[in-house]
Structure formats: C-alpha cells, structure tokens
Amino acid sequence: MFNPDLTKVQLAELIHGMSDLDVARLLYCQEIAGAYLAVASFEETLITAMLMCDLVKIKKVLGSDSDNWQNILSKKTLLQDSTLGSLINILEKHDINQHDINYLRWMKNKRDYFIHRLFHDGDWPGNLDEESCRIMSRRLLAIQMWMTRASHRIWPIFERAGLYEIKYLRDGSILAFNRDLFENDASPNT
C-alpha cells in the first residue's frame, strides 16, 4: 500500500526502484481497480436510467409510481438493493428488445466473471510472473472497455424501448427526456 500523502516525485522514485515484475504487478492492480470502477459505473448508470423513467414500474413495492419524493427515494433504494440480474429481469418486462436484453445479460456475465471468478485460478498479483500479469491486465482492460461502452449504450436501449426521448448533442453527449414526466400534469402547455 502507498502512503496516501505520496507525492508524484516519491511515486516516480518508487517505480524507478521496482523490478519489471513489480511494475507489471502494480499495473495489474491498477487495472483491477479500473475494472471495478467501470463495473460500478455501469451498474449505477443502469440504476439511474431505471430510476429516472416513470414507465419502469415496480408495482409490488411502490404501487403506482408517483411524483412523491419519498417514492423516488424508495425506488432508488430498491433498485440499488437489487442484483444486476434482478434489474435486467425488471427491464425484460418493459418492452426492451430481446437483443438488448441479451446484451445486458452478456454484460452481466462479464461483470460476474470479474466479481466472482477472476481469482479462482489463483491469478493474484503476487502469484504471477511478468507475462501473466500483462495477460491479466489486458483481460481487465477488455472488461473496462466493455463496461464503459455498456454504460453509454444503456440510454439508447431505453430510447429504443420508448422509455426515453434522447437528443444527441453536437459534443457527443446526450440529453435524455423522461417522456411521461408530465403525463399527469393537467396544466396547459404554454
């Protein structure tokens, strides 16, 4: 572990003094952290998309979705407490294209490999040689790329299902509209 107050100069000195094997192990650990963050971002993006969408109903717990803030907080807690598989099962009941559901299940399998099975073969950083660390780092980079890509693909999946309207902005970002946000609004549009 590094001292949390480690400076850039101190880190450079530490790395300079490391063997090639130790650098490979350090990079492997960095990719483990990066993969973890990519998985967390994917899951949080999915939860956020489901939370924002009033058409995704969780009837057993909330009854009908309402504009009540407490219900929104309850829905968020319920979604966060759900497994990734449960979230995908909820989406499957909301006219999500089967191809998109299959894609989300494929992503879940990649996530499950990383979370539950990555170290089953003893691929701990301290157990591996330099080349094995590089192989595992490449595997983790692939997981990071898949998860990052999936985080961006969640919004078009919801758009294809009619759950959102999306405006694609010139800078590459998107603006997602909850298309039924004002469904119960009786005031005239002006």
Short mmCIF file of C-alpha atoms in Angstrom, two decimals:
data_model
loop_
_atom_site.label_atom_id
_atom_site.label_comp_id
_atom_site.label_asym_id
_atom_site.label_seq_id
_atom_site.Cartn_x
_atom_site.Cartn_y
_atom_site.Cartn_z
CA MET A 1 0.00 0.00 0.00
CA PHE A 2 1.10 3.51 -0.72
CA ASN A 3 1.09 6.33 1.78
CA PRO A 4 -1.96 8.48 0.91
CA ASP A 5 0.29 11.58 1.04
CA LEU A 6 2.69 10.14 -1.54
CA THR A 7 3.91 12.82 -3.92
CA LYS A 8 4.43 12.42 -7.65
CA VAL A 9 8.21 12.59 -7.15
CA GLN A 10 8.09 9.92 -4.43
CA LEU A 11 5.94 7.67 -6.62
CA ALA A 12 8.34 8.09 -9.54
CA GLU A 13 11.25 7.14 -7.26
CA LEU A 14 9.39 4.06 -6.01
CA ILE A 15 8.55 2.93 -9.53
CA HIS A 16 12.10 3.60 -10.72
CA GLY A 17 13.41 1.30 -7.98
CA MET A 18 10.98 -1.54 -8.83
CA SER A 19 11.80 -4.62 -10.82
CA ASP A 20 9.96 -5.21 -14.11
CA LEU A 21 7.93 -7.89 -12.33
CA ASP A 22 6.88 -5.47 -9.58
CA VAL A 23 5.87 -2.85 -12.17
CA ALA A 24 3.80 -5.47 -14.02
CA ARG A 25 2.11 -6.40 -10.73
CA LEU A 26 1.47 -2.72 -9.93
CA LEU A 27 -0.12 -2.21 -13.35
CA TYR A 28 -2.21 -5.36 -12.88
CA CYS A 29 -3.53 -3.96 -9.58
CA GLN A 30 -4.27 -0.64 -11.32
CA GLU A 31 -6.34 -2.49 -13.93
CA ILE A 32 -8.22 -4.38 -11.20
CA ALA A 33 -9.17 -1.00 -9.72
CA GLY A 34 -10.11 0.36 -13.14
CA ALA A 35 -12.30 -2.67 -13.90
CA TYR A 36 -14.02 -2.32 -10.53
CA LEU A 37 -14.80 1.34 -11.25
CA ALA A 38 -16.10 0.51 -14.74
CA VAL A 39 -18.40 -2.19 -13.32
CA ALA A 40 -19.68 0.20 -10.64
CA SER A 41 -20.29 2.92 -13.23
CA PHE A 42 -22.22 0.50 -15.47
CA GLU A 43 -24.45 -0.63 -12.62
CA GLU A 44 -25.02 2.93 -11.37
CA THR A 45 -25.91 4.13 -14.87
CA LEU A 46 -28.44 1.33 -15.25
CA ILE A 47 -29.98 2.16 -11.87
CA THR A 48 -30.09 5.88 -12.70
CA ALA A 49 -31.79 5.22 -16.04
CA MET A 50 -34.37 2.97 -14.38
CA LEU A 51 -34.93 5.49 -11.57
CA MET A 52 -35.50 8.40 -13.94
CA CYS A 53 -38.01 6.50 -16.06
CA ASP A 54 -41.57 6.64 -14.76
CA LEU A 55 -42.59 3.90 -17.18
CA VAL A 56 -40.45 1.35 -15.32
CA LYS A 57 -42.88 0.28 -12.61
CA ILE A 58 -42.05 -1.69 -9.52
CA LYS A 59 -45.65 -2.31 -8.54
CA LYS A 60 -45.16 -4.79 -5.68
CA VAL A 61 -43.19 -2.30 -3.64
CA LEU A 62 -44.41 1.13 -4.68
CA GLY A 63 -47.86 0.61 -6.13
CA SER A 64 -48.02 3.10 -8.95
CA ASP A 65 -45.12 5.46 -9.47
CA SER A 66 -45.92 8.95 -8.25
CA ASP A 67 -44.26 12.32 -8.11
CA ASN A 68 -43.83 11.93 -4.37
CA TRP A 69 -40.17 12.42 -3.46
CA GLN A 70 -40.30 9.69 -0.85
CA ASN A 71 -41.41 7.21 -3.50
CA ILE A 72 -38.47 8.24 -5.68
CA LEU A 73 -36.10 7.62 -2.77
CA SER A 74 -37.75 4.29 -2.07
CA LYS A 75 -37.47 3.31 -5.71
CA LYS A 76 -33.78 4.26 -5.76
CA THR A 77 -33.11 2.21 -2.63
CA LEU A 78 -34.99 -0.75 -4.09
CA LEU A 79 -33.06 -0.54 -7.36
CA GLN A 80 -29.72 -0.20 -5.57
CA ASP A 81 -30.53 -3.17 -3.34
CA SER A 82 -31.38 -5.32 -6.36
CA THR A 83 -28.93 -7.61 -8.06
CA LEU A 84 -27.90 -6.84 -11.62
CA GLY A 85 -29.82 -9.93 -12.73
CA SER A 86 -32.97 -8.68 -10.99
CA LEU A 87 -32.64 -5.29 -12.69
CA ILE A 88 -32.39 -6.97 -16.08
CA ASN A 89 -35.44 -9.12 -15.24
CA ILE A 90 -37.41 -5.94 -14.43
CA LEU A 91 -36.39 -4.40 -17.75
CA GLU A 92 -37.37 -7.56 -19.61
CA LYS A 93 -40.99 -6.86 -18.57
CA HIS A 94 -40.92 -3.38 -20.14
CA ASP A 95 -40.73 -3.98 -23.88
CA ILE A 96 -36.95 -3.91 -24.02
CA ASN A 97 -35.82 -5.51 -27.28
CA GLN A 98 -34.64 -9.11 -26.74
CA HIS A 99 -31.34 -8.30 -28.47
CA ASP A 100 -30.78 -5.53 -25.88
CA ILE A 101 -31.73 -7.85 -23.00
CA ASN A 102 -29.25 -10.42 -24.35
CA TYR A 103 -26.59 -7.70 -24.48
CA LEU A 104 -27.29 -6.71 -20.84
CA ARG A 105 -27.13 -10.39 -19.80
CA TRP A 106 -23.81 -10.75 -21.66
CA MET A 107 -22.54 -7.71 -19.74
CA LYS A 108 -23.78 -9.27 -16.50
CA ASN A 109 -21.76 -12.41 -17.31
CA LYS A 110 -18.62 -10.29 -17.82
CA ARG A 111 -19.31 -8.49 -14.55
CA ASP A 112 -19.91 -11.78 -12.73
CA TYR A 113 -16.62 -13.17 -14.06
CA PHE A 114 -14.77 -10.13 -12.72
CA ILE A 115 -16.54 -10.02 -9.36
CA HIS A 116 -16.88 -13.73 -8.61
CA ARG A 117 -14.39 -15.76 -10.66
CA LEU A 118 -11.35 -13.68 -11.63
CA PHE A 119 -9.14 -15.16 -8.93
CA HIS A 120 -10.47 -18.75 -8.98
CA ASP A 121 -7.35 -19.92 -10.80
CA GLY A 122 -5.02 -18.21 -8.32
CA ASP A 123 -4.37 -15.18 -10.54
CA TRP A 124 -3.44 -12.97 -7.59
CA PRO A 125 -0.92 -10.26 -8.47
CA GLY A 126 1.73 -11.68 -6.10
CA ASN A 127 1.39 -15.17 -7.62
CA LEU A 128 2.00 -14.20 -11.24
CA ASP A 129 5.07 -13.66 -13.35
CA GLU A 130 5.51 -10.57 -15.51
CA GLU A 131 3.90 -12.00 -18.66
CA SER A 132 0.92 -13.43 -16.73
CA CYS A 133 0.36 -10.00 -15.14
CA ARG A 134 0.32 -8.45 -18.62
CA ILE A 135 -2.17 -11.07 -19.85
CA MET A 136 -4.46 -10.43 -16.89
CA SER A 137 -4.09 -6.66 -17.34
CA ARG A 138 -5.24 -6.98 -20.95
CA ARG A 139 -8.20 -9.07 -19.82
CA LEU A 140 -9.11 -6.39 -17.27
CA LEU A 141 -8.74 -3.64 -19.87
CA ALA A 142 -11.23 -5.51 -22.04
CA ILE A 143 -13.68 -5.67 -19.14
CA GLN A 144 -13.23 -1.93 -18.56
CA MET A 145 -13.88 -1.14 -22.23
CA TRP A 146 -16.97 -3.39 -22.34
CA MET A 147 -18.40 -1.85 -19.16
CA THR A 148 -17.70 1.71 -20.27
CA ARG A 149 -19.30 1.04 -23.65
CA ALA A 150 -22.30 -0.61 -21.94
CA SER A 151 -22.75 2.43 -19.68
CA HIS A 152 -23.16 4.56 -22.81
CA ARG A 153 -25.44 2.04 -24.52
CA ILE A 154 -27.99 1.96 -21.71
CA TRP A 155 -29.58 5.23 -22.86
CA PRO A 156 -30.19 4.12 -26.48
CA ILE A 157 -31.61 0.83 -25.15
CA PHE A 158 -34.18 2.81 -23.17
CA GLU A 159 -34.81 5.03 -26.18
CA ARG A 160 -35.49 2.03 -28.47
CA ALA A 161 -37.97 0.73 -25.89
CA GLY A 162 -39.82 4.05 -25.92
CA LEU A 163 -38.92 4.79 -22.30
CA TYR A 164 -36.96 7.97 -23.14
CA GLU A 165 -36.63 10.53 -25.84
CA ILE A 166 -32.99 11.34 -26.44
CA LYS A 167 -31.46 14.40 -28.01
CA TYR A 168 -27.94 13.82 -29.29
CA LEU A 169 -25.85 16.95 -28.79
CA ARG A 170 -23.02 18.15 -31.03
CA ASP A 171 -20.36 17.49 -28.41
CA GLY A 172 -21.27 13.79 -28.31
CA SER A 173 -23.27 13.99 -25.10
CA ILE A 174 -26.96 13.21 -24.80
CA LEU A 175 -29.99 14.71 -23.13
CA ALA A 176 -32.47 12.03 -22.04
CA PHE A 177 -36.10 13.07 -21.54
CA ASN A 178 -38.49 11.10 -19.41
CA ARG A 179 -41.27 11.11 -21.99
CA ASP A 180 -44.06 10.59 -19.47
CA LEU A 181 -42.80 13.13 -16.92
CA PHE A 182 -45.77 15.45 -17.45
CA GLU A 183 -48.29 12.72 -18.26
CA ASN A 184 -50.42 13.57 -15.21
CA ASP A 185 -49.90 17.34 -15.49
CA ALA A 186 -53.28 18.96 -16.10
CA SER A 187 -51.83 22.41 -16.77
CA PRO A 188 -51.82 23.55 -20.39
CA ASN A 189 -48.52 23.71 -22.23
CA THR A 190 -47.59 27.32 -22.88
#
